[in-house]
PDB file of C-alpha atoms and ligand atoms in Angstrom:
ATOM      1  CA  MET A   1      -4.425  18.101   5.797  1.00  0.00           C
ATOM      2  CA  ARG A   2      -2.341  14.472   3.969  1.00  0.00           C
ATOM      3  CA  ARG A   3      -3.925  12.978   1.079  1.00  0.00           C
ATOM      4  CA  LEU A   4      -5.238  10.673   0.620  1.00  0.00           C
ATOM      5  CA  LEU A   5      -3.285   7.980  -0.901  1.00  0.00           C
ATOM      6  CA  ILE A   6      -4.941   4.316  -3.152  1.00  0.00           C
ATOM      7  CA  VAL A   7      -2.602   1.854  -3.073  1.00  0.00           C
ATOM      8  CA  GLY A   8      -3.227  -1.066  -6.209  1.00  0.00           C
ATOM      9  CA  ASN A   9      -0.192  -3.923  -5.478  1.00  0.00           C
ATOM     10  CA  TRP A  10      -0.941  -6.461  -8.667  1.00  0.00           C
ATOM     11  CA  LYS A  11       1.772  -8.960  -6.357  1.00  0.00           C
ATOM     12  CA  MET A  12       2.588 -11.324  -9.628  1.00  0.00           C
ATOM     13  CA  HIS A  13       0.063 -10.899 -11.874  1.00  0.00           C
ATOM     14  CA  LEU A  14      -0.940  -9.727 -15.436  1.00  0.00           C
ATOM     15  CA  ASN A  15       1.645  -9.582 -17.724  1.00  0.00           C
ATOM     16  CA  ALA A  16       2.424  -6.875 -20.384  1.00  0.00           C
ATOM     17  CA  SER A  17      -1.125  -6.823 -22.147  1.00  0.00           C
ATOM     18  CA  GLN A  18      -2.900  -7.211 -19.783  1.00  0.00           C
ATOM     19  CA  ALA A  19      -1.705  -4.850 -18.157  1.00  0.00           C
ATOM     20  CA  SER A  20      -2.396  -2.857 -20.940  1.00  0.00           C
ATOM     21  CA  LEU A  21      -5.359  -3.313 -20.879  1.00  0.00           C
ATOM     22  CA  LEU A  22      -5.963  -3.482 -17.316  1.00  0.00           C
ATOM     23  CA  VAL A  23      -5.026   0.377 -17.527  1.00  0.00           C
ATOM     24  CA  HIS A  24      -6.650   1.611 -20.771  1.00  0.00           C
ATOM     25  CA  ARG A  25      -9.884  -0.034 -18.525  1.00  0.00           C
ATOM     26  CA  LEU A  26      -8.572   2.593 -15.273  1.00  0.00           C
ATOM     27  CA  GLN A  27      -8.167   5.452 -17.075  1.00  0.00           C
ATOM     28  CA  GLU A  28     -12.180   5.573 -18.762  1.00  0.00           C
ATOM     29  CA  ARG A  29     -12.515   5.156 -15.283  1.00  0.00           C
ATOM     30  CA  ILE A  30     -11.162   6.733 -12.743  1.00  0.00           C
ATOM     31  CA  LYS A  31     -11.493  10.232 -12.988  1.00  0.00           C
ATOM     32  CA  ILE A  32      -8.531  13.733 -11.550  1.00  0.00           C
ATOM     33  CA  ARG A  33      -9.319  13.839  -7.871  1.00  0.00           C
ATOM     34  CA  ARG A  34      -6.835  16.511  -6.207  1.00  0.00           C
ATOM     35  CA  ASN A  35      -6.843  15.214  -2.872  1.00  0.00           C
ATOM     36  CA  ILE A  36      -6.407  11.795  -3.488  1.00  0.00           C
ATOM     37  CA  GLU A  37      -3.354  10.128  -5.606  1.00  0.00           C
ATOM     38  CA  VAL A  38      -4.023   6.406  -6.594  1.00  0.00           C
ATOM     39  CA  VAL A  39      -0.512   4.489  -6.985  1.00  0.00           C
ATOM     40  CA  LEU A  40      -0.532   1.680  -9.390  1.00  0.00           C
ATOM     41  CA  ALA A  41       2.113  -0.994  -8.724  1.00  0.00           C
ATOM     42  CA  PRO A  42       1.780  -3.535 -11.119  1.00  0.00           C
ATOM     43  CA  SER A  43       4.903  -6.177 -12.048  1.00  0.00           C
ATOM     44  CA  MET A  44       8.785  -5.277 -12.694  1.00  0.00           C
ATOM     45  CA  LEU A  45       8.371  -5.617 -16.440  1.00  0.00           C
ATOM     46  CA  VAL A  46       5.758  -4.192 -16.614  1.00  0.00           C
ATOM     47  CA  LEU A  47       6.310  -0.323 -15.411  1.00  0.00           C
ATOM     48  CA  GLN A  48       8.468   0.476 -18.061  1.00  0.00           C
ATOM     49  CA  PRO A  49       6.323   0.119 -20.782  1.00  0.00           C
ATOM     50  CA  LEU A  50       3.168   1.694 -18.442  1.00  0.00           C
ATOM     51  CA  SER A  51       5.315   4.127 -17.709  1.00  0.00           C
ATOM     52  CA  LEU A  52       4.860   5.510 -20.933  1.00  0.00           C
ATOM     53  CA  GLN A  53       0.956   4.913 -20.900  1.00  0.00           C
ATOM     54  CA  ILE A  54      -0.225   6.165 -18.424  1.00  0.00           C
ATOM     55  CA  ASP A  55      -1.927   9.766 -18.101  1.00  0.00           C
ATOM     56  CA  ARG A  56       0.734  11.005 -15.065  1.00  0.00           C
ATOM     57  CA  ARG A  57      -2.658  13.018 -13.829  1.00  0.00           C
ATOM     58  CA  LYS A  58      -4.553  10.226 -12.178  1.00  0.00           C
ATOM     59  CA  PHE A  59      -1.918   7.514 -11.899  1.00  0.00           C
ATOM     60  CA  ARG A  60       1.686   7.488 -10.401  1.00  0.00           C
ATOM     61  CA  LEU A  61       3.768   3.223 -10.251  1.00  0.00           C
ATOM     62  CA  ALA A  62       4.920   1.968  -7.344  1.00  0.00           C
ATOM     63  CA  SER A  63       7.897  -0.695  -7.469  1.00  0.00           C
ATOM     64  CA  GLN A  64       6.579  -4.373  -5.173  1.00  0.00           C
ATOM     65  CA  ASN A  65      10.359  -4.377  -4.179  1.00  0.00           C
ATOM     66  CA  ALA A  66      13.678  -3.903  -5.010  1.00  0.00           C
ATOM     67  CA  TYR A  67      16.911  -5.153  -3.536  1.00  0.00           C
ATOM     68  CA  PHE A  68      18.676  -2.546  -1.967  1.00  0.00           C
ATOM     69  CA  HIS A  69      22.454  -2.552  -2.883  1.00  0.00           C
ATOM     70  CA  ASP A  70      23.349   0.010  -5.811  1.00  0.00           C
ATOM     71  CA  GLU A  71      24.358  -2.551  -8.614  1.00  0.00           C
ATOM     72  CA  GLY A  72      26.441  -5.075  -8.820  1.00  0.00           C
ATOM     73  CA  ALA A  73      27.188  -8.970  -9.365  1.00  0.00           C
ATOM     74  CA  PHE A  74      23.327  -9.370  -8.150  1.00  0.00           C
ATOM     75  CA  THR A  75      22.470 -11.997 -10.653  1.00  0.00           C
ATOM     76  CA  GLY A  76      17.604 -11.782 -10.802  1.00  0.00           C
ATOM     77  CA  GLU A  77      17.719  -8.628  -8.060  1.00  0.00           C
ATOM     78  CA  VAL A  78      17.071  -4.495  -9.878  1.00  0.00           C
ATOM     79  CA  SER A  79      18.215  -2.046  -8.190  1.00  0.00           C
ATOM     80  CA  PHE A  80      16.240   1.823  -6.105  1.00  0.00           C
ATOM     81  CA  THR A  81      19.334   2.935  -8.566  1.00  0.00           C
ATOM     82  CA  MET A  82      17.613   1.874 -11.986  1.00  0.00           C
ATOM     83  CA  LEU A  83      14.206   2.328 -10.916  1.00  0.00           C
ATOM     84  CA  ARG A  84      14.513   6.491 -10.355  1.00  0.00           C
ATOM     85  CA  GLU A  85      12.529   8.905 -12.459  1.00  0.00           C
ATOM     86  CA  LEU A  86      10.499   5.086 -12.875  1.00  0.00           C
ATOM     87  CA  VAL A  87       8.253   5.242  -9.926  1.00  0.00           C
ATOM     88  CA  HIS A  88       7.739   7.936  -7.187  1.00  0.00           C
ATOM     89  CA  TYR A  89       6.876   4.778  -4.486  1.00  0.00           C
ATOM     90  CA  GLY A  90       8.680   1.401  -3.903  1.00  0.00           C
ATOM     91  CA  ILE A  91       6.453  -1.387  -1.232  1.00  0.00           C
ATOM     92  CA  VAL A  92       9.951  -2.455   0.934  1.00  0.00           C
ATOM     93  CA  GLY A  93       8.842  -5.342   2.916  1.00  0.00           C
ATOM     94  CA  HIS A  94       5.307  -7.128   1.866  1.00  0.00           C
ATOM     95  CA  SER A  95       4.993  -9.476   4.141  1.00  0.00           C
ATOM     96  CA  GLU A  96       5.064 -12.382   0.937  1.00  0.00           C
ATOM     97  CA  ARG A  97       9.044 -10.313   1.181  1.00  0.00           C
ATOM     98  CA  ARG A  98       8.707 -11.370   4.161  1.00  0.00           C
ATOM     99  CA  HIS A  99       7.667 -14.654   4.814  1.00  0.00           C
ATOM    100  CA  VAL A 100       7.907 -16.574   1.547  1.00  0.00           C
ATOM    101  CA  PHE A 101      11.195 -14.628   0.865  1.00  0.00           C
ATOM    102  CA  SER A 102      12.723 -15.202   4.267  1.00  0.00           C
ATOM    103  CA  GLU A 103      13.091 -11.104   4.240  1.00  0.00           C
ATOM    104  CA  ASP A 104      14.791 -10.173   7.612  1.00  0.00           C
ATOM    105  CA  LEU A 105      14.346  -7.090  10.220  1.00  0.00           C
ATOM    106  CA  PRO A 106      18.245  -5.521   8.208  1.00  0.00           C
ATOM    107  CA  MET A 107      17.321  -6.741   4.898  1.00  0.00           C
ATOM    108  CA  ILE A 108      14.575  -4.355   5.111  1.00  0.00           C
ATOM    109  CA  ARG A 109      15.868  -1.434   7.023  1.00  0.00           C
ATOM    110  CA  ASP A 110      18.361  -1.487   3.854  1.00  0.00           C
ATOM    111  CA  LYS A 111      15.939  -1.241   1.100  1.00  0.00           C
ATOM    112  CA  VAL A 112      13.647   1.402   3.217  1.00  0.00           C
ATOM    113  CA  ALA A 113      17.412   3.585   3.805  1.00  0.00           C
ATOM    114  CA  ALA A 114      18.416   2.541  -0.650  1.00  0.00           C
ATOM    115  CA  ALA A 115      14.255   4.492  -1.591  1.00  0.00           C
ATOM    116  CA  ILE A 116      15.199   7.021   0.589  1.00  0.00           C
ATOM    117  CA  ARG A 117      18.933   7.751  -0.584  1.00  0.00           C
ATOM    118  CA  ASN A 118      17.481   7.214  -4.427  1.00  0.00           C
ATOM    119  CA  GLU A 119      14.100   9.682  -3.702  1.00  0.00           C
ATOM    120  CA  ILE A 120      12.082   7.441  -4.011  1.00  0.00           C
ATOM    121  CA  THR A 121       9.275   7.138  -0.963  1.00  0.00           C
ATOM    122  CA  PRO A 122       8.892   3.667   0.631  1.00  0.00           C
ATOM    123  CA  ILE A 123       5.920   2.336   1.468  1.00  0.00           C
ATOM    124  CA  LEU A 124       7.043   0.408   4.952  1.00  0.00           C
ATOM    125  CA  CYS A 125       4.848  -2.879   4.822  1.00  0.00           C
ATOM    126  CA  ILE A 126       4.344  -4.099   9.197  1.00  0.00           C
ATOM    127  CA  GLY A 127       1.564  -6.046  10.182  1.00  0.00           C
ATOM    128  CA  GLU A 128       1.448  -9.315  13.327  1.00  0.00           C
ATOM    129  CA  THR A 129       0.706 -13.194  12.002  1.00  0.00           C
ATOM    130  CA  LYS A 130      -2.148 -15.048  13.061  1.00  0.00           C
ATOM    131  CA  HIS A 131      -0.156 -16.414  15.215  1.00  0.00           C
ATOM    132  CA  GLU A 132       1.351 -12.939  16.830  1.00  0.00           C
ATOM    133  CA  ARG A 133      -2.351 -11.426  17.496  1.00  0.00           C
ATOM    134  CA  ASP A 134      -3.020 -15.086  19.454  1.00  0.00           C
ATOM    135  CA  GLU A 135      -0.393 -14.226  21.556  1.00  0.00           C
ATOM    136  CA  GLY A 136      -1.071 -11.161  22.279  1.00  0.00           C
ATOM    137  CA  GLU A 137       3.050 -10.282  20.475  1.00  0.00           C
ATOM    138  CA  THR A 138       0.851  -7.837  17.434  1.00  0.00           C
ATOM    139  CA  LYS A 139       2.624  -4.281  19.809  1.00  0.00           C
ATOM    140  CA  GLN A 140       5.557  -6.045  19.766  1.00  0.00           C
ATOM    141  CA  VAL A 141       5.787  -7.098  16.323  1.00  0.00           C
ATOM    142  CA  LEU A 142       4.726  -3.656  15.464  1.00  0.00           C
ATOM    143  CA  HIS A 143       7.940  -2.290  17.643  1.00  0.00           C
ATOM    144  CA  ASP A 144      10.105  -4.351  16.498  1.00  0.00           C
ATOM    145  CA  GLN A 145       9.808  -4.246  12.550  1.00  0.00           C
ATOM    146  CA  LEU A 146       9.782   0.004  12.463  1.00  0.00           C
ATOM    147  CA  MET A 147      12.432  -0.081  15.214  1.00  0.00           C
ATOM    148  CA  THR A 148      14.942  -1.673  13.230  1.00  0.00           C
ATOM    149  CA  ALA A 149      12.539  -0.284   9.391  1.00  0.00           C
ATOM    150  CA  LEU A 150      13.255   3.657  10.911  1.00  0.00           C
ATOM    151  CA  SER A 151      15.992   3.362  12.527  1.00  0.00           C
ATOM    152  CA  ASN A 152      18.160   5.320  10.417  1.00  0.00           C
ATOM    153  CA  LEU A 153      15.977   7.448   9.040  1.00  0.00           C
ATOM    154  CA  THR A 154      16.474  11.349  10.202  1.00  0.00           C
ATOM    155  CA  ALA A 155      13.097  12.081  11.783  1.00  0.00           C
ATOM    156  CA  HIS A 156      12.250  14.898   8.219  1.00  0.00           C
ATOM    157  CA  GLU A 157      12.734  11.240   6.170  1.00  0.00           C
ATOM    158  CA  ALA A 158      10.587   9.586   8.923  1.00  0.00           C
ATOM    159  CA  GLY A 159       7.809  11.573   7.633  1.00  0.00           C
ATOM    160  CA  SER A 160       8.130  12.012   4.078  1.00  0.00           C
ATOM    161  CA  ILE A 161       7.016   7.932   4.374  1.00  0.00           C
ATOM    162  CA  VAL A 162       4.477   5.639   3.591  1.00  0.00           C
ATOM    163  CA  ILE A 163       3.408   2.600   5.969  1.00  0.00           C
ATOM    164  CA  ALA A 164       0.908   0.256   5.599  1.00  0.00           C
ATOM    165  CA  TYR A 165      -0.389  -2.153   8.571  1.00  0.00           C
ATOM    166  CA  GLU A 166      -1.031  -4.723   6.570  1.00  0.00           C
ATOM    167  CA  PRO A 167      -2.550  -7.609   9.221  1.00  0.00           C
ATOM    168  CA  VAL A 168      -0.905 -10.835   7.451  1.00  0.00           C
ATOM    169  CA  TRP A 169      -4.588 -12.329   8.414  1.00  0.00           C
ATOM    170  CA  ALA A 170      -5.608  -9.753   7.177  1.00  0.00           C
ATOM    171  CA  ILE A 171      -4.259 -10.562   3.485  1.00  0.00           C
ATOM    172  CA  GLY A 172      -6.561 -12.378   0.958  1.00  0.00           C
ATOM    173  CA  HIS A 173      -9.152 -12.950   3.650  1.00  0.00           C
ATOM    174  CA  VAL A 174     -11.138 -10.370   5.937  1.00  0.00           C
ATOM    175  CA  ALA A 175     -10.827  -7.067   6.162  1.00  0.00           C
ATOM    176  CA  ALA A 176      -9.420  -6.260   9.579  1.00  0.00           C
ATOM    177  CA  LYS A 177     -12.065  -3.445  12.130  1.00  0.00           C
ATOM    178  CA  PRO A 178     -12.645  -0.523  11.783  1.00  0.00           C
ATOM    179  CA  SER A 179     -11.340  -0.540  15.996  1.00  0.00           C
ATOM    180  CA  LEU A 180      -8.552  -2.921  15.783  1.00  0.00           C
ATOM    181  CA  ILE A 181      -7.239  -0.493  12.870  1.00  0.00           C
ATOM    182  CA  GLN A 182      -7.310   2.372  15.633  1.00  0.00           C
ATOM    183  CA  THR A 183      -5.792   0.413  17.564  1.00  0.00           C
ATOM    184  CA  ALA A 184      -2.328  -0.334  15.441  1.00  0.00           C
ATOM    185  CA  VAL A 185      -2.602   2.684  13.468  1.00  0.00           C
ATOM    186  CA  ASP A 186      -2.250   4.731  16.671  1.00  0.00           C
ATOM    187  CA  TYR A 187      -0.117   2.925  17.680  1.00  0.00           C
ATOM    188  CA  VAL A 188       2.556   3.685  14.431  1.00  0.00           C
ATOM    189  CA  ARG A 189       1.955   7.458  15.270  1.00  0.00           C
ATOM    190  CA  GLY A 190       2.421   7.988  18.461  1.00  0.00           C
ATOM    191  CA  TYR A 191       6.045   5.849  17.607  1.00  0.00           C
ATOM    192  CA  VAL A 192       6.538   7.750  15.492  1.00  0.00           C
ATOM    193  CA  ARG A 193       6.141  10.801  17.470  1.00  0.00           C
ATOM    194  CA  ASP A 194       8.526   9.475  20.585  1.00  0.00           C
ATOM    195  CA  VAL A 195      11.739   8.077  18.119  1.00  0.00           C
ATOM    196  CA  PHE A 196      11.150  11.460  15.495  1.00  0.00           C
ATOM    197  CA  ASN A 197       9.230  14.523  16.997  1.00  0.00           C
ATOM    198  CA  GLU A 198       6.013  15.443  16.445  1.00  0.00           C
ATOM    199  CA  LYS A 199       5.796  16.886  12.847  1.00  0.00           C
ATOM    200  CA  ALA A 200       6.959  13.947  12.604  1.00  0.00           C
ATOM    201  CA  ALA A 201       4.346  11.700  13.407  1.00  0.00           C
ATOM    202  CA  LYS A 202       1.803  14.640  11.804  1.00  0.00           C
ATOM    203  CA  ASN A 203       3.088  14.051   7.996  1.00  0.00           C
ATOM    204  CA  LEU A 204       3.648  10.041   8.379  1.00  0.00           C
ATOM    205  CA  ARG A 205       0.692   8.820   5.600  1.00  0.00           C
ATOM    206  CA  VAL A 206      -0.173   6.042   7.092  1.00  0.00           C
ATOM    207  CA  LEU A 207      -1.823   3.173   5.498  1.00  0.00           C
ATOM    208  CA  TYR A 208      -3.877   0.060   6.109  1.00  0.00           C
ATOM    209  CA  GLY A 209      -4.033  -2.967   3.931  1.00  0.00           C
ATOM    210  CA  GLY A 210      -5.850  -6.646   3.430  1.00  0.00           C
ATOM    211  CA  ASP A 211      -8.703  -7.210   1.969  1.00  0.00           C
ATOM    212  CA  VAL A 212      -9.227  -4.326   1.255  1.00  0.00           C
ATOM    213  CA  ALA A 213     -13.260  -4.103  -0.608  1.00  0.00           C
ATOM    214  CA  PRO A 214     -15.703  -0.505  -1.708  1.00  0.00           C
ATOM    215  CA  GLU A 215     -18.476  -2.180   0.654  1.00  0.00           C
ATOM    216  CA  VAL A 216     -15.059  -1.257   4.016  1.00  0.00           C
ATOM    217  CA  VAL A 217     -13.469   1.791   2.457  1.00  0.00           C
ATOM    218  CA  GLN A 218     -15.695   4.471   4.274  1.00  0.00           C
ATOM    219  CA  GLY A 219     -15.823   2.629   7.190  1.00  0.00           C
ATOM    220  CA  ILE A 220     -11.926   2.435   7.177  1.00  0.00           C
ATOM    221  CA  LEU A 221     -11.074   5.861   6.209  1.00  0.00           C
ATOM    222  CA  SER A 222     -13.618   7.427   9.770  1.00  0.00           C
ATOM    223  CA  VAL A 223     -10.640   5.466  11.557  1.00  0.00           C
ATOM    224  CA  PRO A 224      -8.747   8.800  12.447  1.00  0.00           C
ATOM    225  CA  GLY A 225      -4.882   8.809  11.377  1.00  0.00           C
ATOM    226  CA  VAL A 226      -5.970   7.020   7.635  1.00  0.00           C
ATOM    227  CA  ASP A 227      -5.099   7.786   5.201  1.00  0.00           C
ATOM    228  CA  GLY A 228      -5.818   5.641   2.109  1.00  0.00           C
ATOM    229  CA  PHE A 229      -5.017   1.499   1.534  1.00  0.00           C
ATOM    230  CA  LEU A 230      -3.156  -0.927  -0.502  1.00  0.00           C
ATOM    231  CA  VAL A 231      -4.882  -3.298  -1.774  1.00  0.00           C
ATOM    232  CA  GLY A 232      -4.288  -6.731  -3.501  1.00  0.00           C
ATOM    233  CA  ARG A 233      -6.913  -8.497  -5.198  1.00  0.00           C
ATOM    234  CA  SER A 234      -9.440  -5.865  -5.695  1.00  0.00           C
ATOM    235  CA  SER A 235      -6.907  -3.532  -7.312  1.00  0.00           C
ATOM    236  CA  LEU A 236      -7.120  -6.345 -10.472  1.00  0.00           C
ATOM    237  CA  ASN A 237     -10.797  -5.576 -11.171  1.00  0.00           C
ATOM    238  CA  TYR A 238     -10.996  -2.114 -12.724  1.00  0.00           C
ATOM    239  CA  GLU A 239     -14.310  -2.300 -11.860  1.00  0.00           C
ATOM    240  CA  THR A 240     -14.114  -3.038  -7.958  1.00  0.00           C
ATOM    241  CA  PHE A 241     -10.666  -0.782  -7.589  1.00  0.00           C
ATOM    242  CA  ALA A 242     -12.857   2.384  -9.473  1.00  0.00           C
ATOM    243  CA  GLY A 243     -15.246   1.656  -6.698  1.00  0.00           C
ATOM    244  CA  ILE A 244     -13.217   1.840  -4.180  1.00  0.00           C
ATOM    245  CA  VAL A 245     -11.479   5.761  -5.251  1.00  0.00           C
ATOM    246  CA  GLU A 246     -15.096   7.266  -5.519  1.00  0.00           C
ATOM    247  CA  SER A 247     -16.350   5.728  -2.200  1.00  0.00           C
ATOM    248  CA  ALA A 248     -12.819   6.879  -1.044  1.00  0.00           C
ATOM    249  CA  HIS A 249     -13.063  11.193  -2.810  1.00  0.00           C
ATOM    250  CA  ARG A 250     -17.873  10.010  -1.824  1.00  0.00           C
ATOM    251  CA  TRP A 251     -16.031  10.117   1.496  1.00  0.00           C
ATOM    252  CA  GLN A 252     -14.111  13.740   1.273  1.00  0.00           C
ATOM    253  CA  ARG A 253     -16.820  15.199   0.041  1.00  0.00           C
ATOM    254  CA  GLY A 254     -18.653  14.012   3.248  1.00  0.00           C
ATOM    255  CA  VAL A 255     -21.768  11.474   1.918  1.00  0.00           C
ATOM    256  CA  PRO A 256     -22.332   7.999   1.934  1.00  0.00           C
ATOM    257  CA  ASP A 257     -22.242   4.817  -0.336  1.00  0.00           C
ATOM    258  CA  GLY A 258     -25.866   5.070   0.106  1.00  0.00           C
ATOM    259  CA  THR A 259     -26.527   1.897  -2.952  1.00  0.00           C
ATOM    260  CA  PRO A 260     -24.629  -1.623  -2.602  1.00  0.00           C
ATOM    261  CA  GLN A 261     -21.529  -1.882  -5.197  1.00  0.00           C
ATOM    262  CA  ARG A 262     -22.568  -3.290  -8.286  1.00  0.00           C
ATOM    263  CA  GLN A 263     -21.082  -6.468  -9.726  1.00  0.00           C
ATOM    264  CA  ALA A 264     -17.679  -5.966 -11.674  1.00  0.00           C
ATOM    265  CA  PRO A 265     -18.503  -7.206 -15.585  1.00  0.00           C
ATOM    266  CA  GLY A 266     -15.137  -8.718 -16.265  1.00  0.00           C
ATOM    267  CA  GLY A 267     -14.284  -8.868 -12.987  1.00  0.00           C
ATOM    268  CA  THR A 268     -10.599 -10.808 -12.578  1.00  0.00           C
ATOM    269  CA  TRP A 269     -11.618 -12.136  -9.529  1.00  0.00           C
ATOM    270  CA  PRO A 270     -14.692 -13.024  -8.162  1.00  0.00           C
ATOM    271  CA  ARG A 271     -14.916 -12.732  -3.619  1.00  0.00           C
ATOM    272  CA  ASP A 272     -14.667 -16.103  -2.425  1.00  0.00           C
ATOM    273  CA  ASN A 273     -16.244 -13.798   0.936  1.00  0.00           C
ATOM    274  CA  GLU A 274     -19.258 -12.108   2.175  1.00  0.00           C
ATOM    275  CA  ALA A 275     -18.823  -8.860   1.371  1.00  0.00           C
ATOM    276  CA  GLY A 276     -17.925  -6.348   4.837  1.00  0.00           C
ATOM    277  CA  LYS A 277     -17.568  -9.249   6.201  1.00  0.00           C
ATOM    278  CA  GLU A 278     -15.148  -8.080   9.101  1.00  0.00           C
ATOM    279  CA  GLY A 279     -12.528 -10.421  10.858  1.00  0.00           C
ATOM    280  CA  GLU A 280     -11.980 -11.575  14.592  1.00  0.00           C
TER     281      GLU A 280
HETATM  282  P1  LIG B   1      -5.117  -8.066  -0.428  1.00  0.00           P
HETATM  283  O1  LIG B   1      -6.077  -7.238  -0.570  1.00  0.00           O
HETATM  284  O2  LIG B   1      -5.852  -9.406  -1.419  1.00  0.00           O
HETATM  285  O3  LIG B   1      -5.763  -8.811   0.903  1.00  0.00           O
HETATM  286  O4  LIG B   1      -3.925  -7.998  -0.401  1.00  0.00           O
HETATM  287  C1  LIG B   1      -3.647  -6.619   0.608  1.00  0.00           C
HETATM  288  C2  LIG B   1      -1.904  -6.984   0.451  1.00  0.00           C
HETATM  289  O5  LIG B   1      -1.051  -7.443   0.515  1.00  0.00           O
HETATM  290  C3  LIG B   1      -1.476  -5.834  -0.633  1.00  0.00           C
HETATM  291  O6  LIG B   1      -0.650  -5.649  -0.585  1.00  0.00           O
END
């Protein structure tokens, strides 16, 4: 059985002391769970100090991005080579990189290859915009994103990466319905099965991302083939993020969430949408 993977993407939030405080709080609350891997993706600035602070039995680190060349005259960039041995994972092709920073398909392909070359597991983000969904183009978009990003990989490499299905319209807005996540996850595994092989499709870990909160965890984990979450806003609140990990742990033990999640004290990001509300 694949281990569950829960990744907190802190995006461009938290300076060094705020990040250190959040890790301190998370370490107090999150217990070591043999079947759940918890990964933190803070800003590039704090990866080094957090690598010294984290309890490695509880957390691993991911970069939110990195450049595909190993070194050279690329002002302002950090390479996967520099991140080697500092992070286990590297997020590649997040929709904010694609849409805000105009990263195109070939660049994302090269970043996936660079991560693997440097022994960092890529977390490849794919997903359609609202416009693309409305136009009925979701499968074509996922196909194009997968085809380019995975084009240079061996079957073994394809089976060892993580793919996060993050519909762009869901991010920071409203979680997708489990039935819709099912269709996308089936498509991803089917693609990897057809292009590589059965083993790669089976080994591949597929995450869901987009407005994940404790209330939606068990419903989405019940979708066959979902191996965990890529969490944005909820990962900045220690109570909420710990609540996501606990809910996943209860799901693994077959214990449904009984009582509603407590309101998080000291939360940085009050949720502005109704908890557990689902998208179209
Ligand atoms: P939210 O959880 O804030 O919707 O963000 C999702 C995301 O982009 C994670 O990478």
